[in-house]
PDB file of C-alpha atoms in Angstrom:
ATOM      1  CA  MET A  24     -14.400 -32.719 -11.487  1.00 57.00           C
ATOM      2  CA  LYS A  25     -13.352 -29.828 -13.356  1.00 68.00           C
ATOM      3  CA  THR A  26     -13.777 -25.881 -11.676  1.00 74.00           C
ATOM      4  CA  SER A  27     -14.593 -23.186 -13.743  1.00 81.00           C
ATOM      5  CA  PRO A  28     -12.203 -20.413 -14.112  1.00 81.00           C
ATOM      6  CA  GLN A  29     -14.582 -17.859 -12.245  1.00 83.00           C
ATOM      7  CA  THR A  30     -14.306 -20.796  -9.288  1.00 86.00           C
ATOM      8  CA  ARG A  31     -11.028 -20.508  -9.374  1.00 89.00           C
ATOM      9  CA  ALA A  32     -10.540 -17.382  -9.563  1.00 87.00           C
ATOM     10  CA  VAL A  33     -12.088 -16.798  -6.017  1.00 88.00           C
ATOM     11  CA  LEU A  34      -9.948 -20.185  -4.232  1.00 91.00           C
ATOM     12  CA  GLN A  35      -7.077 -17.889  -5.732  1.00 91.00           C
ATOM     13  CA  ALA A  36      -7.922 -14.678  -4.368  1.00 89.00           C
ATOM     14  CA  LEU A  37      -8.969 -16.106  -1.176  1.00 93.00           C
ATOM     15  CA  LEU A  38      -6.018 -17.902  -0.824  1.00 95.00           C
ATOM     16  CA  VAL A  39      -4.346 -14.312  -1.619  1.00 92.00           C
ATOM     17  CA  THR A  40      -5.877 -12.795   1.320  1.00 94.00           C
ATOM     18  CA  PHE A  41      -5.038 -15.391   3.529  1.00 96.00           C
ATOM     19  CA  LEU A  42      -1.503 -15.289   2.873  1.00 96.00           C
ATOM     20  CA  TRP A  43      -1.374 -11.795   3.125  1.00 95.00           C
ATOM     21  CA  SER A  44      -3.865 -11.988   6.806  1.00 96.00           C
ATOM     22  CA  THR A  45      -1.176 -14.457   8.333  1.00 97.00           C
ATOM     23  CA  SER A  46       2.089 -11.699   7.249  1.00 97.00           C
ATOM     24  CA  TRP A  47       0.368  -9.903   9.915  1.00 96.00           C
ATOM     25  CA  VAL A  48       1.415 -12.677  12.668  1.00 96.00           C
ATOM     26  CA  LEU A  49       4.365 -13.761  11.438  1.00 97.00           C
ATOM     27  CA  ILE A  50       5.758 -10.279  11.515  1.00 97.00           C
ATOM     28  CA  LYS A  51       3.919  -9.582  14.831  1.00 96.00           C
ATOM     29  CA  ILE A  52       5.439 -12.349  16.359  1.00 96.00           C
ATOM     30  CA  SER A  53       9.391 -11.844  14.520  1.00 97.00           C
ATOM     31  CA  LEU A  54       9.532  -8.080  15.736  1.00 96.00           C
ATOM     32  CA  LYS A  55      10.607  -9.439  18.778  1.00 94.00           C
ATOM     33  CA  ASP A  56      14.022 -10.230  17.193  1.00 96.00           C
ATOM     34  CA  ILE A  57      14.357  -7.937  13.745  1.00 97.00           C
ATOM     35  CA  PRO A  58      13.711  -4.194  13.936  1.00 97.00           C
ATOM     36  CA  PRO A  59      10.779  -3.254  12.136  1.00 97.00           C
ATOM     37  CA  ILE A  60      12.167  -0.690   9.700  1.00 97.00           C
ATOM     38  CA  THR A  61      15.209  -3.076   8.604  1.00 97.00           C
ATOM     39  CA  PHE A  62      12.599  -5.947   8.802  1.00 97.00           C
ATOM     40  CA  ALA A  63      10.130  -4.368   6.168  1.00 97.00           C
ATOM     41  CA  GLY A  64      13.055  -3.699   3.607  1.00 97.00           C
ATOM     42  CA  LEU A  65      14.284  -7.349   3.692  1.00 97.00           C
ATOM     43  CA  ARG A  66      10.871  -8.209   3.254  1.00 97.00           C
ATOM     44  CA  TYR A  67       9.947  -6.073  -0.340  1.00 97.00           C
ATOM     45  CA  SER A  68      13.652  -6.383  -0.945  1.00 97.00           C
ATOM     46  CA  LEU A  69      13.434  -9.901  -1.482  1.00 96.00           C
ATOM     47  CA  ALA A  70      10.279 -10.235  -3.213  1.00 95.00           C
ATOM     48  CA  ALA A  71      11.469  -7.060  -5.758  1.00 95.00           C
ATOM     49  CA  LEU A  72      14.360  -8.988  -6.522  1.00 95.00           C
ATOM     50  CA  LEU A  73      12.147 -12.314  -7.375  1.00 94.00           C
ATOM     51  CA  LEU A  74       9.883 -10.308  -9.438  1.00 91.00           C
ATOM     52  CA  VAL A  75      13.052  -9.513 -11.889  1.00 92.00           C
ATOM     53  CA  PRO A  76      12.651 -12.176 -14.463  1.00 90.00           C
ATOM     54  CA  ALA A  77       8.811 -11.141 -15.208  1.00 85.00           C
ATOM     55  CA  MET A  78      10.020  -7.574 -15.684  1.00 89.00           C
ATOM     56  CA  ILE A  79      12.385  -8.466 -18.637  1.00 87.00           C
ATOM     57  CA  LYS A  80      10.119  -9.174 -20.534  1.00 84.00           C
ATOM     58  CA  GLN A  81       8.464  -5.500 -19.678  1.00 85.00           C
ATOM     59  CA  ARG A  82      11.761  -4.103 -21.663  1.00 85.00           C
ATOM     60  CA  ALA A  83       9.707  -2.153 -24.143  1.00 85.00           C
ATOM     61  CA  ALA A  84       7.209  -0.955 -21.952  1.00 84.00           C
ATOM     62  CA  PHE A  85      10.368   0.397 -19.521  1.00 87.00           C
ATOM     63  CA  ALA A  86      11.876   2.189 -22.402  1.00 86.00           C
ATOM     64  CA  SER A  87       8.614   3.620 -22.967  1.00 87.00           C
ATOM     65  CA  LEU A  88       9.045   5.287 -19.454  1.00 89.00           C
ATOM     66  CA  THR A  89       8.683   9.328 -19.192  1.00 90.00           C
ATOM     67  CA  GLY A  90      10.426  11.333 -17.340  1.00 91.00           C
ATOM     68  CA  LYS A  91       7.361  12.575 -15.795  1.00 90.00           C
ATOM     69  CA  ASP A  92       6.414   8.642 -15.001  1.00 90.00           C
ATOM     70  CA  TRP A  93       9.524   7.687 -13.427  1.00 93.00           C
ATOM     71  CA  ARG A  94       8.794  10.932 -10.662  1.00 94.00           C
ATOM     72  CA  ASN A  95       5.564   9.765 -10.347  1.00 91.00           C
ATOM     73  CA  LEU A  96       6.475   6.246  -9.513  1.00 93.00           C
ATOM     74  CA  VAL A  97       9.476   7.604  -7.220  1.00 95.00           C
ATOM     75  CA  LEU A  98       7.471   9.329  -4.890  1.00 95.00           C
ATOM     76  CA  LEU A  99       4.544   6.487  -5.090  1.00 92.00           C
ATOM     77  CA  GLY A 100       7.504   4.156  -3.969  1.00 94.00           C
ATOM     78  CA  VAL A 101       8.129   6.461  -0.932  1.00 96.00           C
ATOM     79  CA  VAL A 102       4.822   7.068   0.122  1.00 94.00           C
ATOM     80  CA  PHE A 103       2.958   3.741  -0.702  1.00 89.00           C
ATOM     81  CA  TYR A 104       5.808   1.538   0.496  1.00 93.00           C
ATOM     82  CA  ALA A 105       8.626   3.101   2.655  1.00 95.00           C
ATOM     83  CA  LEU A 106       6.056   5.534   4.514  1.00 94.00           C
ATOM     84  CA  THR A 107       3.367   3.207   4.194  1.00 92.00           C
ATOM     85  CA  GLN A 108       4.214  -0.628   4.240  1.00 92.00           C
ATOM     86  CA  GLY A 109       7.603   0.975   6.915  1.00 94.00           C
ATOM     87  CA  GLY A 110       5.133   2.201   9.119  1.00 94.00           C
ATOM     88  CA  GLN A 111       3.099  -0.576   8.942  1.00 94.00           C
ATOM     89  CA  PHE A 112       6.068  -2.693  10.825  1.00 96.00           C
ATOM     90  CA  VAL A 113       6.713   0.431  12.965  1.00 95.00           C
ATOM     91  CA  THR A 114       3.086   0.522  14.545  1.00 95.00           C
ATOM     92  CA  MET A 115       2.815  -3.686  14.892  1.00 94.00           C
ATOM     93  CA  LYS A 116       5.349  -3.135  17.364  1.00 91.00           C
ATOM     94  CA  TYR A 117       3.392  -0.875  19.566  1.00 92.00           C
ATOM     95  CA  LEU A 118      -0.415  -2.258  18.532  1.00 91.00           C
ATOM     96  CA  ASP A 119      -2.238  -5.420  18.865  1.00 91.00           C
ATOM     97  CA  THR A 120      -3.057  -6.942  15.654  1.00 93.00           C
ATOM     98  CA  ILE A 121      -6.451  -6.799  15.586  1.00 91.00           C
ATOM     99  CA  THR A 122      -6.878  -3.014  16.966  1.00 90.00           C
ATOM    100  CA  PHE A 123      -4.098  -2.036  14.536  1.00 93.00           C
ATOM    101  CA  SER A 124      -6.137  -4.233  11.141  1.00 91.00           C
ATOM    102  CA  LEU A 125      -9.706  -2.078  11.868  1.00 90.00           C
ATOM    103  CA  LEU A 126      -8.337   1.322  12.025  1.00 90.00           C
ATOM    104  CA  LEU A 127      -6.163   1.107   9.482  1.00 90.00           C
ATOM    105  CA  ASN A 128      -9.108   0.521   7.494  1.00 84.00           C
ATOM    106  CA  PHE A 129      -9.498   4.290   7.831  1.00 86.00           C
ATOM    107  CA  SER A 130      -7.705   5.025   4.747  1.00 83.00           C
ATOM    108  CA  ALA A 131     -10.944   3.581   3.059  1.00 78.00           C
ATOM    109  CA  VAL A 132     -12.670   6.797   4.633  1.00 81.00           C
ATOM    110  CA  VAL A 133      -9.504   9.129   3.928  1.00 83.00           C
ATOM    111  CA  VAL A 134      -9.618   8.048   0.317  1.00 78.00           C
ATOM    112  CA  ALA A 135     -12.940   8.806  -0.059  1.00 77.00           C
ATOM    113  CA  LEU A 136     -12.585  12.402   1.200  1.00 80.00           C
ATOM    114  CA  LEU A 137      -9.120  13.078  -0.495  1.00 77.00           C
ATOM    115  CA  GLY A 138     -10.426  11.540  -3.516  1.00 73.00           C
ATOM    116  CA  ILE A 139     -12.903  14.483  -3.803  1.00 78.00           C
ATOM    117  CA  ILE A 140     -10.281  17.178  -4.019  1.00 75.00           C
ATOM    118  CA  GLY A 141      -7.443  15.480  -5.673  1.00 67.00           C
ATOM    119  CA  LEU A 142      -9.389  12.904  -8.402  1.00 64.00           C
ATOM    120  CA  ARG A 143     -12.700  14.598  -8.636  1.00 73.00           C
ATOM    121  CA  GLU A 144     -13.769  11.402  -7.438  1.00 71.00           C
ATOM    122  CA  TYR A 145     -17.276  11.629  -5.174  1.00 79.00           C
ATOM    123  CA  PRO A 146     -18.786   9.244  -3.089  1.00 78.00           C
ATOM    124  CA  SER A 147     -21.968   7.887  -3.857  1.00 82.00           C
ATOM    125  CA  LEU A 148     -24.935   7.885  -1.370  1.00 87.00           C
ATOM    126  CA  LEU A 149     -24.345   4.063   0.027  1.00 87.00           C
ATOM    127  CA  GLN A 150     -20.639   4.917  -0.156  1.00 83.00           C
ATOM    128  CA  TRP A 151     -21.487   7.648   3.039  1.00 88.00           C
ATOM    129  CA  GLY A 152     -23.725   4.878   3.936  1.00 90.00           C
ATOM    130  CA  GLY A 153     -20.547   2.673   3.853  1.00 88.00           C
ATOM    131  CA  ILE A 154     -18.696   5.195   6.161  1.00 87.00           C
ATOM    132  CA  ALA A 155     -20.859   5.839   8.683  1.00 90.00           C
ATOM    133  CA  ILE A 156     -21.371   1.844   9.242  1.00 92.00           C
ATOM    134  CA  PHE A 157     -17.643   1.527   9.142  1.00 90.00           C
ATOM    135  CA  ILE A 158     -17.434   4.390  11.603  1.00 90.00           C
ATOM    136  CA  GLY A 159     -19.926   3.057  14.221  1.00 92.00           C
ATOM    137  CA  GLY A 160     -18.487  -0.510  14.396  1.00 90.00           C
ATOM    138  CA  VAL A 161     -15.251   0.985  15.363  1.00 89.00           C
ATOM    139  CA  LEU A 162     -17.096   2.956  18.154  1.00 88.00           C
ATOM    140  CA  LEU A 163     -18.911  -0.278  19.564  1.00 89.00           C
ATOM    141  CA  TYR A 164     -15.166  -1.633  19.396  1.00 87.00           C
ATOM    142  CA  PHE A 165     -13.822   0.898  21.236  1.00 85.00           C
ATOM    143  CA  LEU A 166     -16.297   2.673  23.428  1.00 80.00           C
ATOM    144  CA  PRO A 167     -16.918  -0.439  25.967  1.00 71.00           C
ATOM    145  CA  GLN A 168     -13.485  -0.594  26.490  1.00 64.00           C
ATOM    146  CA  GLY A 169     -13.970   2.744  28.134  1.00 58.00           C
ATOM    147  CA  GLY A 170     -11.821   4.721  24.917  1.00 58.00           C
ATOM    148  CA  LEU A 171      -8.261   3.702  23.426  1.00 63.00           C
ATOM    149  CA  SER A 172      -6.079   1.203  25.527  1.00 64.00           C
ATOM    150  CA  GLY A 173      -2.419   0.520  24.157  1.00 68.00           C
ATOM    151  CA  SER A 174       0.260   2.657  23.531  1.00 79.00           C
ATOM    152  CA  MET A 175      -0.819   6.232  22.472  1.00 87.00           C
ATOM    153  CA  VAL A 176       2.695   6.184  20.184  1.00 91.00           C
ATOM    154  CA  GLY A 177       0.723   3.365  18.526  1.00 89.00           C
ATOM    155  CA  TYR A 178      -2.010   5.513  18.035  1.00 91.00           C
ATOM    156  CA  LEU A 179       0.003   8.164  17.056  1.00 93.00           C
ATOM    157  CA  LEU A 180       1.939   6.217  14.229  1.00 94.00           C
ATOM    158  CA  VAL A 181      -1.423   4.412  13.469  1.00 92.00           C
ATOM    159  CA  GLY A 182      -2.542   8.041  12.202  1.00 92.00           C
ATOM    160  CA  MET A 183       0.618   8.282   9.916  1.00 93.00           C
ATOM    161  CA  SER A 184       0.027   4.403   8.427  1.00 91.00           C
ATOM    162  CA  VAL A 185      -3.534   5.961   7.753  1.00 91.00           C
ATOM    163  CA  VAL A 186      -2.514   8.897   5.814  1.00 91.00           C
ATOM    164  CA  ALA A 187       0.272   7.804   3.745  1.00 91.00           C
ATOM    165  CA  ASN A 188      -1.558   4.483   3.076  1.00 86.00           C
ATOM    166  CA  ALA A 189      -4.597   6.982   1.941  1.00 85.00           C
ATOM    167  CA  VAL A 190      -2.618   9.191  -0.129  1.00 86.00           C
ATOM    168  CA  GLY A 191      -0.280   6.585  -1.090  1.00 85.00           C
ATOM    169  CA  SER A 192      -4.269   5.048  -3.059  1.00 79.00           C
ATOM    170  CA  LEU A 193      -4.680   7.824  -4.510  1.00 79.00           C
ATOM    171  CA  MET A 194      -1.798   8.158  -6.341  1.00 83.00           C
ATOM    172  CA  GLY A 195      -1.707   4.560  -7.122  1.00 81.00           C
ATOM    173  CA  ARG A 196      -5.094   5.515  -8.706  1.00 74.00           C
ATOM    174  CA  SER A 197      -4.034   8.122 -10.632  1.00 77.00           C
ATOM    175  CA  VAL A 198      -0.993   6.207 -12.078  1.00 79.00           C
ATOM    176  CA  ASN A 199      -3.127   3.421 -13.306  1.00 70.00           C
ATOM    177  CA  ARG A 200      -6.121   5.330 -14.273  1.00 70.00           C
ATOM    178  CA  GLU A 201      -4.228   6.692 -17.580  1.00 70.00           C
ATOM    179  CA  LYS A 202      -3.361   3.305 -17.992  1.00 72.00           C
ATOM    180  CA  ARG A 203      -0.487   3.954 -19.991  1.00 78.00           C
ATOM    181  CA  ILE A 204       1.779   1.740 -17.480  1.00 82.00           C
ATOM    182  CA  PRO A 205       1.285  -1.998 -17.207  1.00 83.00           C
ATOM    183  CA  PRO A 206       0.363  -2.573 -13.891  1.00 80.00           C
ATOM    184  CA  MET A 207       3.737  -4.982 -13.004  1.00 83.00           C
ATOM    185  CA  ILE A 208       5.616  -2.387 -13.458  1.00 88.00           C
ATOM    186  CA  VAL A 209       4.145   0.537 -11.795  1.00 86.00           C
ATOM    187  CA  THR A 210       4.167  -2.119  -8.631  1.00 86.00           C
ATOM    188  CA  TRP A 211       7.433  -3.376  -9.184  1.00 92.00           C
ATOM    189  CA  VAL A 212       9.270  -0.127  -9.760  1.00 93.00           C
ATOM    190  CA  SER A 213       7.840   1.702  -6.447  1.00 92.00           C
ATOM    191  CA  MET A 214       8.224  -1.454  -4.765  1.00 93.00           C
ATOM    192  CA  GLY A 215      12.077  -1.822  -5.208  1.00 95.00           C
ATOM    193  CA  ILE A 216      11.798   2.287  -4.301  1.00 96.00           C
ATOM    194  CA  GLY A 217      10.415   1.694  -1.186  1.00 96.00           C
ATOM    195  CA  ALA A 218      12.414  -1.021  -0.369  1.00 96.00           C
ATOM    196  CA  ILE A 219      15.925   0.039  -1.191  1.00 96.00           C
ATOM    197  CA  LEU A 220      14.446   3.396   1.165  1.00 97.00           C
ATOM    198  CA  MET A 221      13.377   0.750   4.044  1.00 97.00           C
ATOM    199  CA  LEU A 222      16.322  -1.497   3.741  1.00 97.00           C
ATOM    200  CA  GLY A 223      18.793   2.072   3.550  1.00 97.00           C
ATOM    201  CA  VAL A 224      17.066   3.911   6.667  1.00 97.00           C
ATOM    202  CA  GLY A 225      16.974   0.745   8.446  1.00 97.00           C
ATOM    203  CA  VAL A 226      20.296  -0.109   8.104  1.00 95.00           C
ATOM    204  CA  ALA A 227      21.452   3.149   8.929  1.00 97.00           C
ATOM    205  CA  VAL A 228      19.284   4.017  12.439  1.00 96.00           C
ATOM    206  CA  GLU A 229      18.595   0.385  13.736  1.00 97.00           C
ATOM    207  CA  PRO A 230      21.440  -2.282  15.045  1.00 95.00           C
ATOM    208  CA  TRP A 231      21.723  -5.414  12.550  1.00 93.00           C
ATOM    209  CA  PRO A 232      19.451  -8.603  14.208  1.00 93.00           C
ATOM    210  CA  LYS A 233      21.261 -11.591  14.384  1.00 93.00           C
ATOM    211  CA  LEU A 234      19.426 -13.347  12.376  1.00 94.00           C
ATOM    212  CA  SER A 235      17.965 -17.269  13.717  1.00 95.00           C
ATOM    213  CA  LEU A 236      16.731 -20.031  11.325  1.00 96.00           C
ATOM    214  CA  MET A 237      13.378 -19.464  11.944  1.00 96.00           C
ATOM    215  CA  ASN A 238      13.669 -15.428  11.382  1.00 96.00           C
ATOM    216  CA  ILE A 239      15.451 -15.900   8.081  1.00 97.00           C
ATOM    217  CA  LEU A 240      12.850 -18.430   7.065  1.00 97.00           C
ATOM    218  CA  VAL A 241      10.018 -15.968   8.114  1.00 97.00           C
ATOM    219  CA  ILE A 242      11.765 -13.131   5.772  1.00 97.00           C
ATOM    220  CA  LEU A 243      11.905 -16.052   2.996  1.00 97.00           C
ATOM    221  CA  TRP A 244       8.296 -16.823   3.430  1.00 97.00           C
ATOM    222  CA  LEU A 245       6.966 -13.367   3.527  1.00 97.00           C
ATOM    223  CA  GLY A 246       9.000 -11.827   0.130  1.00 96.00           C
ATOM    224  CA  ALA A 247       9.159 -15.206  -1.855  1.00 96.00           C
ATOM    225  CA  VAL A 248       5.783 -16.822  -1.470  1.00 96.00           C
ATOM    226  CA  ASN A 249       3.201 -13.695   0.695  1.00 95.00           C
ATOM    227  CA  THR A 250       4.476 -10.789  -1.493  1.00 94.00           C
ATOM    228  CA  ALA A 251       5.451 -11.920  -4.763  1.00 91.00           C
ATOM    229  CA  PHE A 252       3.853 -15.008  -5.611  1.00 93.00           C
ATOM    230  CA  ALA A 253       0.776 -13.990  -3.719  1.00 91.00           C
ATOM    231  CA  PHE A 254       1.121 -10.389  -5.879  1.00 84.00           C
ATOM    232  CA  THR A 255       0.918 -12.432  -8.831  1.00 84.00           C
ATOM    233  CA  LEU A 256      -1.822 -14.942  -8.191  1.00 88.00           C
ATOM    234  CA  TRP A 257      -4.178 -12.202  -6.964  1.00 86.00           C
ATOM    235  CA  ASN A 258      -3.478 -10.395 -10.726  1.00 78.00           C
ATOM    236  CA  LEU A 259      -4.164 -13.386 -11.966  1.00 80.00           C
ATOM    237  CA  SER A 260      -7.473 -13.751 -10.270  1.00 85.00           C
ATOM    238  CA  LEU A 261      -8.372 -10.425 -11.305  1.00 75.00           C
ATOM    239  CA  GLN A 262      -8.913 -11.705 -14.964  1.00 76.00           C
ATOM    240  CA  HIS A 263     -11.481 -13.469 -13.886  1.00 81.00           C
ATOM    241  CA  LEU A 264     -13.076 -11.297 -10.713  1.00 80.00           C
ATOM    242  CA  THR A 265     -15.441  -8.069 -11.507  1.00 73.00           C
ATOM    243  CA  ALA A 266     -14.352  -5.539  -9.050  1.00 65.00           C
ATOM    244  CA  MET A 267     -17.171  -6.224  -6.498  1.00 66.00           C
ATOM    245  CA  GLU A 268     -16.004  -9.613  -6.340  1.00 78.00           C
ATOM    246  CA  SER A 269     -12.573  -8.506  -5.654  1.00 78.00           C
ATOM    247  CA  SER A 270     -13.397  -6.335  -3.046  1.00 73.00           C
ATOM    248  CA  ILE A 271     -15.796  -8.353  -1.484  1.00 78.00           C
ATOM    249  CA  ILE A 272     -12.713 -10.914  -0.669  1.00 86.00           C
ATOM    250  CA  ASN A 273     -10.131  -8.608   0.208  1.00 82.00           C
ATOM    251  CA  ASN A 274     -12.565  -7.058   2.692  1.00 80.00           C
ATOM    252  CA  THR A 275     -12.343 -10.373   4.462  1.00 87.00           C
ATOM    253  CA  MET A 276      -9.339  -9.613   5.764  1.00 90.00           C
ATOM    254  CA  LEU A 277     -10.498  -7.713   8.753  1.00 89.00           C
ATOM    255  CA  ILE A 278     -12.096 -10.890  10.298  1.00 91.00           C
ATOM    256  CA  GLN A 279      -9.155 -13.432   9.254  1.00 92.00           C
ATOM    257  CA  ILE A 280      -6.680 -11.461  10.984  1.00 93.00           C
ATOM    258  CA  ALA A 281      -8.843 -11.187  14.065  1.00 92.00           C
ATOM    259  CA  VAL A 282      -9.258 -14.993  14.011  1.00 92.00           C
ATOM    260  CA  LEU A 283      -5.353 -15.609  13.290  1.00 94.00           C
ATOM    261  CA  SER A 284      -4.562 -13.193  16.195  1.00 94.00           C
ATOM    262  CA  TRP A 285      -7.039 -15.200  18.710  1.00 93.00           C
ATOM    263  CA  ILE A 286      -5.913 -18.640  18.257  1.00 93.00           C
ATOM    264  CA  PHE A 287      -1.668 -17.671  17.524  1.00 94.00           C
ATOM    265  CA  LEU A 288      -1.050 -14.312  19.521  1.00 93.00           C
ATOM    266  CA  GLN A 289      -3.609 -15.307  22.148  1.00 90.00           C
ATOM    267  CA  GLN A 290      -5.577 -11.641  21.484  1.00 89.00           C
ATOM    268  CA  ARG A 291      -8.776 -12.519  22.833  1.00 85.00           C
ATOM    269  CA  LEU A 292     -12.035 -10.989  21.827  1.00 85.00           C
ATOM    270  CA  ARG A 293     -15.607 -10.558  23.393  1.00 87.00           C
ATOM    271  CA  TRP A 294     -18.930 -11.245  21.145  1.00 89.00           C
ATOM    272  CA  VAL A 295     -19.228  -6.535  21.308  1.00 90.00           C
ATOM    273  CA  GLU A 296     -16.014  -6.631  19.390  1.00 89.00           C
ATOM    274  CA  ILE A 297     -16.761  -9.494  17.215  1.00 90.00           C
ATOM    275  CA  VAL A 298     -20.015  -7.639  16.530  1.00 91.00           C
ATOM    276  CA  ALA A 299     -18.227  -4.527  16.284  1.00 91.00           C
ATOM    277  CA  LEU A 300     -15.173  -5.845  13.652  1.00 91.00           C
ATOM    278  CA  LEU A 301     -18.535  -7.494  11.321  1.00 91.00           C
ATOM    279  CA  VAL A 302     -20.150  -3.975  11.075  1.00 92.00           C
ATOM    280  CA  ALA A 303     -16.861  -2.402  10.444  1.00 90.00           C
ATOM    281  CA  ALA A 304     -16.292  -4.911   7.987  1.00 88.00           C
ATOM    282  CA  VAL A 305     -19.759  -4.283   6.335  1.00 89.00           C
ATOM    283  CA  GLY A 306     -18.968  -0.603   6.115  1.00 88.00           C
ATOM    284  CA  ILE A 307     -15.182  -1.165   4.323  1.00 83.00           C
ATOM    285  CA  PHE A 308     -17.231  -3.124   1.590  1.00 81.00           C
ATOM    286  CA  LEU A 309     -20.246  -0.368   1.096  1.00 81.00           C
TER     287      LEU A 309
END
């Protein structure tokens, strides 16, 4: 029985979101042995190296990049990878994965608000409703607990990660909106810059870890499968999926991370917290 290109694309995208969701669990477990900034640097450096053969085919596009293009890509690498991804690894040392993944989705709210100023893109009435529903879901998640629980350092780091993620998303949107630079080049150059910075800072300020075989396998898996392979597969699926379809599939990560954290990290959820996550997921989609 043959499957249609559309069905294959949906299955590919779901596989990618599952791989990305498992990254949270693997990172949380491995942070006991590997310093966070070094860990992030190793993951994205490996992914960037594995994507080099694909970049060789883009030689002509590289040659056409202007000085302004390189400046924008370097800035994107600093913000979206070094600050955002590096910040996420550090934050996971202080907060559980479910709480962090929920709060990180505030990036969508910040992007909507900053997009008004930076890109002159105004949210629709439906999108404002989605923001309100998402905030309602977050309040429903935390209020029964009597407020925030966990490390205040973690919540400060979440705030920094949300802002960096939102600004990085807007920068990426600005670069890609011109449609002059192939998306693969945008990602590879910015990822490579961010990876070099994270690895350099990690080596400078963190003790070099004594990596076990399991640590090495996790780094290889995250870099090769959950980053290089998953990114390539995601771009392939976008050839057949609409923006709405890919958005729905991507937003399932909030629920996937919660389920995986419950199974592998023993992070239990009460029924009201499950409802809150579902409400927040609907708000993010809108």
